Amino acid sequence: MHRTQCQECREHVSNKEMLNQLDEIIAGYKNMDGATIPVLQTAQKMFGYLSKPVLKKISQKLNKPYSEISGIVSFYSFFSTVPRGKYLVRVCLGTACYVRGGKGILEAIKKELGIDVGQTTKDRLFSLDIGRCFGACGMAPVIMVNDTVHQRCKAVKVAEILNHYRDKKSGPEKEQV
Ligand code: FES
């Protein structure tokens, strides 16, 4: 049986078990206005991305047309229909971060990883995305790696930050850079 790691609880469970869990989650949102986005966010956290079968299930269970669900997914950049890397690097390009050098940090990360926004490195370690304010404007410019905020980031520190995550792959956990 194909087993995969739930991105939320980090346990290895079968796809079928995860789809069953998704059923239960969707049932909790039944008949609730505005349920689509939270359900999609939860599904993406669980599976790491939103595959066609997952979107079909959400469409059926929420009783909404598939085109509506896939339209929402393609509208919001934080949803992904392709598998993402272990670490999702998001660069804030909201106003405060932009004026304090966010664009330069993005370019430095692109160069360091050899990928563009929306892409994943070949070793599936990093995916790159942009955001529009992480609510940490006072510490701008910021980037996020999964749920960790790196504040007052500098382009020259990008390699050091990413190496921290590269090292984590094979070594023990270290303090945040
Ligand atoms: S603009 Fe970047 S955290 Fe607000």
Coordinates of N, CA, C and O and ligand atoms in Angstrom, one line a residue:
M1 N 0.9 -1.2 0.0 CA 0.0 0.0 0.0 C 0.9 1.2 0.0 O 1.9 1.3 0.7
H2 N 0.5 2.2 -0.8 CA 1.3 3.4 -0.8 C 1.1 4.2 0.4 O 0.0 4.5 0.8
R3 N 2.2 4.5 1.1 CA 2.1 5.3 2.3 C 2.8 6.6 2.1 O 3.9 6.7 1.5
T4 N 2.3 7.7 2.7 CA 2.9 9.0 2.5 C 2.9 9.6 3.9 O 2.2 9.2 4.8
Q5 N 3.8 10.7 4.0 CA 3.9 11.4 5.3 C 2.9 12.5 5.3 O 3.0 13.4 4.5
C6 N 2.0 12.5 6.3 CA 1.1 13.6 6.5 C 1.9 14.8 6.8 O 2.7 14.8 7.7
Q7 N 1.7 15.9 6.0 CA 2.5 17.1 6.2 C 2.2 17.8 7.5 O 3.0 18.6 8.0
E8 N 1.0 17.5 8.0 CA 0.6 18.2 9.2 C 1.1 17.5 10.5 O 1.7 18.1 11.3
C9 N 0.8 16.2 10.6 CA 1.2 15.5 11.8 C 2.5 14.7 11.6 O 3.0 14.2 12.6
R10 N 3.0 14.7 10.4 CA 4.3 14.0 10.1 C 4.3 12.5 10.4 O 5.3 11.9 10.5
E11 N 3.1 11.9 10.4 CA 3.1 10.5 10.6 C 2.9 9.9 9.2 O 2.3 10.5 8.3
H12 N 3.4 8.6 9.0 CA 3.2 8.0 7.8 C 1.8 7.3 7.7 O 1.6 6.4 8.6
V13 N 1.0 7.7 6.8 CA -0.3 7.1 6.7 C -0.6 6.9 5.2 O 0.0 7.5 4.4
S14 N -1.5 5.9 4.9 CA -1.8 5.7 3.5 C -2.6 6.8 2.9 O -3.3 7.6 3.7
N15 N -2.6 7.0 1.6 CA -3.4 8.0 1.0 C -4.8 7.8 1.3 O -5.5 8.8 1.4
K16 N -5.3 6.6 1.3 CA -6.7 6.3 1.6 C -7.0 6.8 3.0 O -8.1 7.4 3.2
E17 N -6.2 6.5 3.9 CA -6.4 7.0 5.3 C -6.5 8.5 5.3 O -7.3 9.1 6.0
M18 N -5.6 9.2 4.6 CA -5.6 10.6 4.6 C -6.8 11.2 3.9 O -7.4 12.2 4.3
L19 N -7.3 10.5 2.8 CA -8.5 11.0 2.2 C -9.7 10.8 3.1 O -10.6 11.6 3.1
N20 N -9.7 9.7 3.9 CA -10.7 9.5 4.9 C -10.7 10.6 5.9 O -11.8 11.1 6.4
Q21 N -9.5 11.0 6.4 CA -9.4 12.1 7.3 C -9.9 13.4 6.7 O -10.6 14.2 7.4
L22 N -9.6 13.6 5.5 CA -10.1 14.8 4.8 C -11.7 14.8 4.8 O -12.3 15.8 5.0
D23 N -12.2 13.6 4.5 CA -13.7 13.5 4.6 C -14.3 14.0 5.9 O -15.2 14.8 5.9
E24 N -13.6 13.6 7.0 CA -14.1 14.0 8.3 C -13.9 15.5 8.5 O -14.8 16.1 9.1
I25 N -12.8 16.0 8.0 CA -12.6 17.5 8.2 C -13.7 18.2 7.4 O -14.2 19.2 7.9
I26 N -13.9 17.8 6.1 CA -14.9 18.5 5.3 C -16.3 18.4 6.0 O -17.0 19.4 6.0
A27 N -16.6 17.2 6.6 CA -17.9 17.1 7.2 C -18.1 18.1 8.3 O -19.2 18.6 8.5
G28 N -17.0 18.5 9.0 CA -17.1 19.6 10.0 C -17.4 20.9 9.4 O -17.8 21.8 10.2
Y29 N -17.2 21.1 8.1 CA -17.4 22.4 7.5 C -18.7 22.4 6.7 O -19.1 23.4 6.2
K30 N -19.4 21.3 6.7 CA -20.6 21.2 5.9 C -21.6 22.3 6.2 O -21.8 22.7 7.3
N31 N -22.2 22.8 5.1 CA -23.2 23.9 5.2 C -22.7 25.2 5.8 O -23.4 26.0 6.2
M32 N -21.4 25.3 5.9 CA -20.8 26.5 6.5 C -20.4 27.5 5.3 O -19.7 27.0 4.4
D33 N -20.8 28.8 5.5 CA -20.3 29.7 4.4 C -18.8 29.9 4.5 O -18.2 29.9 5.5
G34 N -18.3 30.1 3.3 CA -16.8 30.3 3.2 C -16.0 29.2 3.7 O -14.8 29.3 4.1
A35 N -16.5 27.9 3.5 CA -15.7 26.7 3.9 C -14.6 26.4 2.9 O -13.6 25.7 3.3
T36 N -14.7 26.8 1.7 CA -13.8 26.3 0.7 C -12.4 26.6 1.0 O -11.5 25.7 0.9
I37 N -12.0 27.8 1.3 CA -10.6 28.1 1.5 C -10.0 27.4 2.7 O -9.0 26.8 2.6
P38 N -10.7 27.4 3.9 CA -10.1 26.7 5.0 C -10.0 25.2 4.7 O -9.0 24.6 5.1
V39 N -10.9 24.6 3.9 CA -10.8 23.2 3.6 C -9.6 23.0 2.7 O -8.8 22.1 2.9
L40 N -9.4 23.9 1.7 CA -8.3 23.7 0.8 C -6.9 23.9 1.6 O -6.0 23.2 1.3
Q41 N -6.9 24.9 2.5 CA -5.7 25.1 3.3 C -5.4 23.9 4.1 O -4.2 23.4 4.2
T42 N -6.4 23.3 4.7 CA -6.2 22.1 5.5 C -5.7 20.9 4.7 O -4.7 20.2 5.0
A43 N -6.3 20.8 3.5 CA -5.9 19.7 2.6 C -4.5 19.9 2.1 O -3.7 18.9 2.1
Q44 N -4.1 21.1 1.8 CA -2.7 21.4 1.4 C -1.7 21.1 2.5 O -0.6 20.5 2.2
K45 N -2.1 21.4 3.7 CA -1.2 21.1 4.8 C -1.0 19.6 5.0 O 0.1 19.1 5.3
M46 N -2.1 18.9 4.8 CA -2.1 17.4 5.0 C -1.2 16.8 3.9 O -0.4 15.9 4.2
F47 N -1.5 17.1 2.6 CA -0.9 16.4 1.5 C 0.3 17.1 1.0 O 1.1 16.5 0.2
G48 N 0.5 18.4 1.4 CA 1.7 19.1 0.8 C 1.4 19.8 -0.4 O 2.1 20.8 -0.8
Y49 N 0.3 19.4 -1.1 CA -0.1 20.1 -2.4 C -1.5 19.6 -2.7 O -2.0 18.6 -2.0
L50 N -2.2 20.2 -3.6 CA -3.6 19.8 -3.9 C -3.6 19.1 -5.3 O -3.6 19.7 -6.3
S51 N -3.7 17.8 -5.2 CA -3.7 17.0 -6.4 C -5.2 16.9 -6.9 O -6.1 17.3 -6.3
K52 N -5.3 16.5 -8.2 CA -6.6 16.4 -8.8 C -7.6 15.5 -8.0 O -8.8 16.0 -7.7
P53 N -7.2 14.3 -7.5 CA -8.2 13.5 -6.7 C -8.6 14.3 -5.4 O -9.8 14.2 -5.0
V54 N -7.7 15.0 -4.8 CA -8.1 15.8 -3.6 C -9.1 16.9 -4.0 O -10.1 17.1 -3.3
L55 N -8.8 17.6 -5.0 CA -9.7 18.7 -5.4 C -11.1 18.1 -5.8 O -12.1 18.7 -5.5
K56 N -11.1 16.9 -6.5 CA -12.3 16.3 -6.9 C -13.1 15.9 -5.6 O -14.4 16.1 -5.5
K57 N -12.4 15.4 -4.6 CA -13.1 15.0 -3.4 C -13.7 16.3 -2.7 O -14.9 16.3 -2.3
I58 N -12.9 17.3 -2.7 CA -13.4 18.6 -2.0 C -14.6 19.1 -2.8 O -15.6 19.5 -2.2
S59 N -14.6 19.0 -4.1 CA -15.7 19.5 -4.9 C -16.9 18.7 -4.7 O -18.0 19.2 -4.4
Q60 N -16.8 17.4 -4.6 CA -18.0 16.5 -4.4 C -18.5 16.7 -3.0 O -19.7 16.9 -2.8
K61 N -17.6 16.7 -2.0 CA -18.1 16.8 -0.6 C -18.7 18.2 -0.2 O -19.6 18.3 0.6
L62 N -18.2 19.2 -0.9 CA -18.7 20.5 -0.6 C -19.9 20.9 -1.5 O -20.4 22.0 -1.4
N63 N -20.1 19.9 -2.5 CA -21.2 20.1 -3.4 C -21.0 21.4 -4.2 O -21.9 22.2 -4.4
K64 N -19.8 21.6 -4.7 CA -19.5 22.8 -5.5 C -18.8 22.3 -6.8 O -18.1 21.3 -6.8
P65 N -19.0 23.0 -7.9 CA -18.4 22.5 -9.2 C -16.9 22.5 -9.1 O -16.3 23.3 -8.5
Y66 N -16.3 21.5 -9.8 CA -14.9 21.3 -9.8 C -14.2 22.6 -10.3 O -13.2 23.0 -9.8
S67 N -14.8 23.2 -11.3 CA -14.2 24.4 -12.0 C -14.1 25.5 -10.9 O -13.2 26.3 -10.9
E68 N -15.1 25.6 -10.0 CA -15.1 26.6 -9.0 C -13.9 26.4 -8.0 O -13.1 27.3 -7.7
I69 N -13.7 25.1 -7.6 CA -12.7 24.8 -6.7 C -11.3 25.0 -7.3 O -10.4 25.7 -6.8
S70 N -11.1 24.5 -8.6 CA -9.8 24.7 -9.2 C -9.6 26.2 -9.6 O -8.4 26.6 -9.6
G71 N -10.6 26.9 -9.8 CA -10.5 28.4 -10.0 C -9.9 29.1 -8.8 O -9.0 29.9 -8.9
I72 N -10.4 28.7 -7.6 CA -9.9 29.3 -6.4 C -8.4 28.9 -6.2 O -7.6 29.8 -5.8
V73 N -8.1 27.7 -6.4 CA -6.7 27.2 -6.3 C -5.8 28.0 -7.2 O -4.7 28.4 -6.8
S74 N -6.2 28.2 -8.4 CA -5.3 28.9 -9.3 C -5.2 30.4 -9.0 O -4.2 31.1 -9.3
F75 N -6.2 30.9 -8.4 CA -6.2 32.4 -8.1 C -5.3 32.7 -6.9 O -4.6 33.7 -7.0
Y76 N -5.2 31.9 -5.9 CA -4.4 32.2 -4.8 C -3.0 31.5 -4.9 O -2.9 30.3 -5.0
S77 N -1.9 32.4 -4.8 CA -0.6 31.8 -5.0 C -0.2 30.8 -3.9 O 0.8 30.1 -4.1
F78 N -0.8 30.9 -2.7 CA -0.4 30.0 -1.7 C -0.9 28.6 -1.8 O -0.5 27.7 -1.1
F79 N -1.7 28.4 -2.8 CA -2.1 27.0 -3.1 C -1.2 26.4 -4.2 O -0.8 27.2 -5.2
S80 N -0.9 25.1 -4.1 CA -0.1 24.5 -5.2 C -0.7 23.2 -5.6 O -1.2 22.4 -4.8
T81 N -0.7 23.0 -6.9 CA -1.2 21.7 -7.5 C -0.1 20.8 -7.8 O -0.3 19.7 -8.4
V82 N 1.2 21.2 -7.5 CA 2.3 20.3 -7.7 C 3.0 20.0 -6.4 O 3.0 20.9 -5.5
P83 N 3.7 18.9 -6.3 CA 4.3 18.6 -5.0 C 5.4 19.7 -4.7 O 6.1 20.1 -5.6
R84 N 5.5 20.0 -3.5 CA 6.5 21.0 -3.1 C 7.6 20.4 -2.3 O 7.5 19.3 -1.9
G85 N 8.7 21.2 -2.2 CA 9.8 20.7 -1.5 C 9.6 20.6 0.0 O 8.5 21.1 0.5
K86 N 10.5 20.0 0.7 CA 10.4 19.9 2.2 C 10.3 21.2 2.9 O 9.5 21.4 3.8
Y87 N 11.0 22.2 2.3 CA 11.0 23.5 2.9 C 10.4 24.5 1.9 O 10.9 24.6 0.8
L88 N 9.3 25.2 2.3 CA 8.7 26.2 1.4 C 9.3 27.6 1.8 O 9.1 28.0 3.0
V89 N 10.1 28.2 1.0 CA 10.7 29.5 1.2 C 9.8 30.5 0.6 O 9.5 30.5 -0.6
R90 N 9.3 31.4 1.5 CA 8.4 32.5 1.0 C 9.1 33.8 1.3 O 9.4 34.1 2.4
V91 N 9.2 34.6 0.3 CA 9.8 35.9 0.4 C 8.6 37.0 0.4 O 7.8 37.0 -0.5
C92 N 8.6 37.8 1.4 CA 7.6 38.8 1.5 C 7.9 40.0 0.6 O 9.0 40.5 0.6
L93 N 6.9 40.3 -0.3 CA 7.1 41.4 -1.2 C 6.0 42.5 -0.9 O 5.6 43.2 -1.7
G94 N 5.5 42.4 0.4 CA 4.5 43.5 0.8 C 5.3 44.8 0.8 O 6.6 44.8 0.8
T95 N 4.6 45.9 1.0 CA 5.2 47.2 0.9 C 6.5 47.4 1.8 O 7.5 47.8 1.3
A96 N 6.3 47.1 3.1 CA 7.4 47.4 4.0 C 8.6 46.5 3.6 O 9.8 47.0 3.7
C97 N 8.4 45.3 3.3 CA 9.6 44.4 2.9 C 10.1 44.8 1.6 O 11.3 44.8 1.4
Y98 N 9.2 45.2 0.7 CA 9.7 45.6 -0.7 C 10.7 46.8 -0.6 O 11.7 46.7 -1.2
V99 N 10.2 47.8 0.1 CA 11.1 49.0 0.2 C 12.4 48.8 1.0 O 13.3 49.5 0.8
R100 N 12.4 47.7 1.8 CA 13.6 47.5 2.5 C 14.4 46.3 1.9 O 15.2 45.7 2.6
G101 N 14.2 46.1 0.6 CA 15.1 45.2 -0.1 C 14.6 43.8 -0.3 O 15.4 42.9 -0.7
G102 N 13.3 43.6 -0.2 CA 12.7 42.2 -0.4 C 13.0 41.7 -1.8 O 13.3 40.5 -2.0
K103 N 13.0 42.6 -2.8 CA 13.3 42.1 -4.2 C 14.7 41.5 -4.3 O 14.9 40.5 -5.0
G104 N 15.6 42.2 -3.7 CA 17.0 41.8 -3.8 C 17.2 40.4 -3.1 O 18.0 39.6 -3.5
I105 N 16.5 40.2 -2.0 CA 16.5 39.0 -1.3 C 16.0 37.9 -2.1 O 16.5 36.8 -2.3
L106 N 14.8 38.2 -2.8 CA 14.3 37.2 -3.7 C 15.2 36.8 -4.8 O 15.4 35.6 -5.1
E107 N 15.9 37.7 -5.4 CA 16.9 37.4 -6.4 C 18.0 36.6 -5.9 O 18.5 35.6 -6.6
A108 N 18.5 36.9 -4.7 CA 19.6 36.1 -4.1 C 19.1 34.7 -3.8 O 19.9 33.7 -4.1
I109 N 17.9 34.5 -3.4 CA 17.4 33.1 -3.2 C 17.3 32.4 -4.5 O 17.6 31.2 -4.6
K110 N 16.7 33.0 -5.5 CA 16.6 32.4 -6.8 C 18.0 31.9 -7.3 O 18.1 30.8 -7.8
K111 N 19.0 32.8 -7.1 CA 20.3 32.4 -7.6 C 20.9 31.3 -6.8 O 21.4 30.3 -7.3
E112 N 20.7 31.3 -5.5 CA 21.3 30.3 -4.6 C 20.6 28.9 -4.8 O 21.3 27.9 -4.8
L113 N 19.3 29.0 -5.1 CA 18.6 27.7 -5.3 C 18.6 27.3 -6.8 O 18.3 26.1 -7.1
G114 N 18.8 28.2 -7.7 CA 18.7 27.9 -9.1 C 17.3 27.6 -9.6 O 17.1 26.8 -10.5
I115 N 16.3 28.2 -8.9 CA 14.9 28.0 -9.3 C 14.2 29.4 -9.4 O 14.7 30.4 -8.8
D116 N 13.1 29.4 -10.0 CA 12.3 30.6 -10.0 C 11.1 30.5 -9.1 O 10.9 29.4 -8.5
V117 N 10.3 31.6 -8.9 CA 9.1 31.5 -8.1 C 8.2 30.4 -8.6 O 7.9 30.4 -9.8
G118 N 7.7 29.6 -7.7 CA 6.7 28.6 -8.1 C 7.4 27.3 -8.4 O 6.7 26.3 -8.6
Q119 N 8.7 27.3 -8.3 CA 9.5 26.0 -8.7 C 10.0 25.3 -7.4 O 10.1 25.9 -6.4
T120 N 10.4 24.1 -7.7 CA 11.0 23.3 -6.6 C 12.4 22.8 -7.0 O 12.5 22.4 -8.2
T121 N 13.3 22.7 -6.1 CA 14.7 22.2 -6.5 C 14.6 20.7 -6.8 O 13.7 20.0 -6.4
K122 N 15.5 20.3 -7.6 CA 15.5 18.9 -8.1 C 15.5 17.9 -6.9 O 14.9 16.8 -7.0
D123 N 16.2 18.2 -5.8 CA 16.3 17.3 -4.7 C 15.0 17.4 -3.8 O 15.0 16.7 -2.8
R124 N 14.1 18.2 -4.3 CA 12.8 18.3 -3.5 C 13.0 18.9 -2.1 O 12.2 18.6 -1.2
L125 N 14.1 19.6 -1.9 CA 14.3 20.2 -0.6 C 13.6 21.5 -0.4 O 13.0 21.8 0.6
F126 N 13.7 22.4 -1.5 CA 13.1 23.7 -1.4 C 12.1 24.0 -2.5 O 12.4 23.7 -3.6
S127 N 11.1 24.7 -2.1 CA 10.2 25.4 -3.1 C 10.3 26.9 -2.8 O 10.5 27.3 -1.7
L128 N 10.0 27.7 -3.8 CA 10.1 29.1 -3.7 C 8.8 29.8 -4.0 O 8.2 29.5 -5.1
D129 N 8.4 30.7 -3.2 CA 7.2 31.4 -3.4 C 7.3 32.8 -2.9 O 8.2 33.1 -2.1
I130 N 6.3 33.7 -3.2 CA 6.4 35.0 -2.6 C 5.1 35.2 -1.8 O 4.1 34.6 -2.0
G131 N 5.1 36.2 -0.9 CA 4.0 36.5 -0.1 C 3.7 38.0 -0.1 O 4.6 38.8 -0.6
R132 N 2.6 38.5 0.4 CA 2.3 39.9 0.4 C 2.0 40.4 1.8 O 1.0 41.0 2.1
C133 N 2.9 40.2 2.7 CA 2.8 40.6 4.1 C 2.5 39.4 5.0 O 1.5 38.8 5.0
F134 N 3.5 39.2 5.9 CA 3.4 38.1 6.9 C 3.0 38.6 8.2 O 3.1 37.9 9.2
G135 N 2.7 39.9 8.3 CA 2.3 40.5 9.6 C 3.5 40.8 10.4 O 3.3 40.8 11.7
A136 N 4.6 40.9 9.8 CA 5.8 41.2 10.6 C 6.6 42.4 10.0 O 7.8 42.4 10.0
C137 N 5.8 43.4 9.6 CA 6.4 44.6 8.9 C 7.5 45.3 9.7 O 8.4 45.8 9.1
G138 N 7.3 45.3 11.0 CA 8.3 46.0 11.9 C 9.7 45.3 11.8 O 10.7 45.9 12.2
M139 N 9.7 44.1 11.3 CA 11.0 43.3 11.2 C 11.4 43.1 9.8 O 12.2 42.3 9.5
A140 N 10.8 44.0 8.9 CA 11.1 43.8 7.5 C 12.6 44.1 7.2 O 13.2 44.9 7.9
P141 N 13.1 43.5 6.1 CA 12.4 42.5 5.2 C 12.4 41.1 5.9 O 13.4 40.7 6.5
V142 N 11.4 40.4 5.6 CA 11.3 39.0 6.2 C 11.1 38.0 5.1 O 10.5 38.2 4.1
I143 N 11.6 36.8 5.4 CA 11.2 35.6 4.6 C 10.7 34.5 5.6 O 11.0 34.6 6.8
M144 N 10.0 33.6 5.1 CA 9.5 32.5 5.9 C 10.0 31.2 5.3 O 9.9 31.0 4.1
V145 N 10.5 30.3 6.1 CA 10.8 29.0 5.7 C 9.9 28.0 6.5 O 10.0 28.0 7.7
N146 N 8.9 27.4 5.8 CA 7.8 26.7 6.4 C 7.2 27.7 7.4 O 6.8 28.8 7.0
D147 N 7.2 27.4 8.7 CA 6.5 28.3 9.7 C 7.5 29.2 10.4 O 7.1 30.0 11.3
T148 N 8.8 29.2 10.0 CA 9.8 30.0 10.7 C 10.0 31.3 10.0 O 10.3 31.3 8.8
V149 N 9.9 32.4 10.8 CA 10.1 33.7 10.2 C 11.6 34.1 10.4 O 12.1 34.0 11.5
H150 N 12.2 34.5 9.3 CA 13.6 35.0 9.4 C 13.5 36.6 9.2 O 13.2 37.0 8.1
Q151 N 13.7 37.3 10.2 CA 13.5 38.7 10.2 C 14.8 39.5 9.8 O 15.9 39.0 9.9
R152 N 14.6 40.7 9.4 CA 15.7 41.6 9.0 C 16.7 40.9 8.1 O 17.9 40.9 8.4
C153 N 16.1 40.2 7.2 CA 17.0 39.4 6.3 C 17.8 40.3 5.4 O 17.5 41.4 5.0
K154 N 18.9 39.7 5.0 CA 19.8 40.5 4.0 C 20.2 39.5 2.9 O 20.4 38.3 3.2
A155 N 20.4 40.0 1.7 CA 20.7 39.2 0.6 C 22.0 38.4 0.9 O 22.1 37.2 0.5
V156 N 23.0 39.0 1.6 CA 24.2 38.4 1.8 C 24.1 37.2 2.8 O 25.0 36.4 3.0
K157 N 22.9 37.2 3.5 CA 22.8 36.1 4.5 C 21.9 34.9 4.0 O 21.8 33.9 4.7
V158 N 21.5 35.1 2.8 CA 20.6 34.1 2.2 C 21.2 32.7 2.2 O 20.6 31.7 2.6
A159 N 22.5 32.6 1.7 CA 23.2 31.3 1.6 C 23.3 30.6 3.0 O 23.0 29.5 3.2
E160 N 23.6 31.5 4.0 CA 23.7 31.0 5.4 C 22.4 30.4 5.9 O 22.3 29.3 6.5
I161 N 21.3 31.1 5.6 CA 20.0 30.7 6.0 C 19.6 29.3 5.4 O 19.2 28.4 6.0
L162 N 19.8 29.3 4.1 CA 19.4 28.1 3.3 C 20.3 26.9 3.7 O 19.9 25.8 3.8
N163 N 21.6 27.2 4.0 CA 22.5 26.1 4.4 C 22.1 25.5 5.7 O 22.3 24.3 6.0
H164 N 21.5 26.3 6.6 CA 21.0 25.8 7.8 C 20.0 24.7 7.6 O 20.0 23.7 8.2
Y165 N 19.1 24.9 6.6 CA 18.1 23.9 6.3 C 18.7 22.7 5.5 O 18.3 21.6 5.7
R166 N 19.7 23.0 4.7 CA 20.4 21.9 4.0 C 21.1 21.0 5.0 O 21.0 19.8 4.9
D167 N 21.7 21.6 6.0 CA 22.4 20.8 7.0 C 21.4 20.0 7.9 O 21.7 18.9 8.3
K168 N 20.2 20.5 8.1 CA 19.2 19.8 8.8 C 18.9 18.5 8.2 O 18.5 17.5 8.9
K169 N 19.0 18.4 6.9 CA 18.6 17.2 6.2 C 19.4 16.0 6.7 O 18.9 14.9 6.8
S170 N 20.7 16.2 7.0 CA 21.6 15.1 7.4 C 22.0 15.2 8.8 O 22.4 14.2 9.4
G171 N 22.0 16.4 9.4 CA 22.5 16.5 10.8 C 21.4 16.8 11.8 O 20.2 16.8 11.5
P172 N 21.8 17.0 13.0 CA 20.9 17.3 14.1 C 20.3 18.7 13.9 O 20.9 19.5 13.2
E173 N 19.2 19.0 14.6 CA 18.5 20.3 14.5 C 19.5 21.3 15.1 O 20.2 21.1 16.1
K174 N 19.5 22.5 14.5 CA 20.3 23.6 15.0 C 19.5 24.8 15.3 O 18.3 24.8 14.9
E175 N 20.0 25.7 16.0 CA 19.3 26.9 16.3 C 19.0 27.7 15.0 O 19.7 27.6 14.0
Q176 N 17.9 28.5 15.0 CA 17.6 29.3 13.9 C 18.7 30.3 13.6 O 19.3 30.9 14.5
V177 N 19.0 30.5 12.2 CA 20.0 31.5 11.8 C 19.4 32.9 11.9 O 18.2 33.1 11.6
Ligands
FES1 S1 5.2 43.8 4.3 FE1 6.5 42.1 4.8 S2 5.8 41.5 6.7 FE2 4.5 43.1 6.2

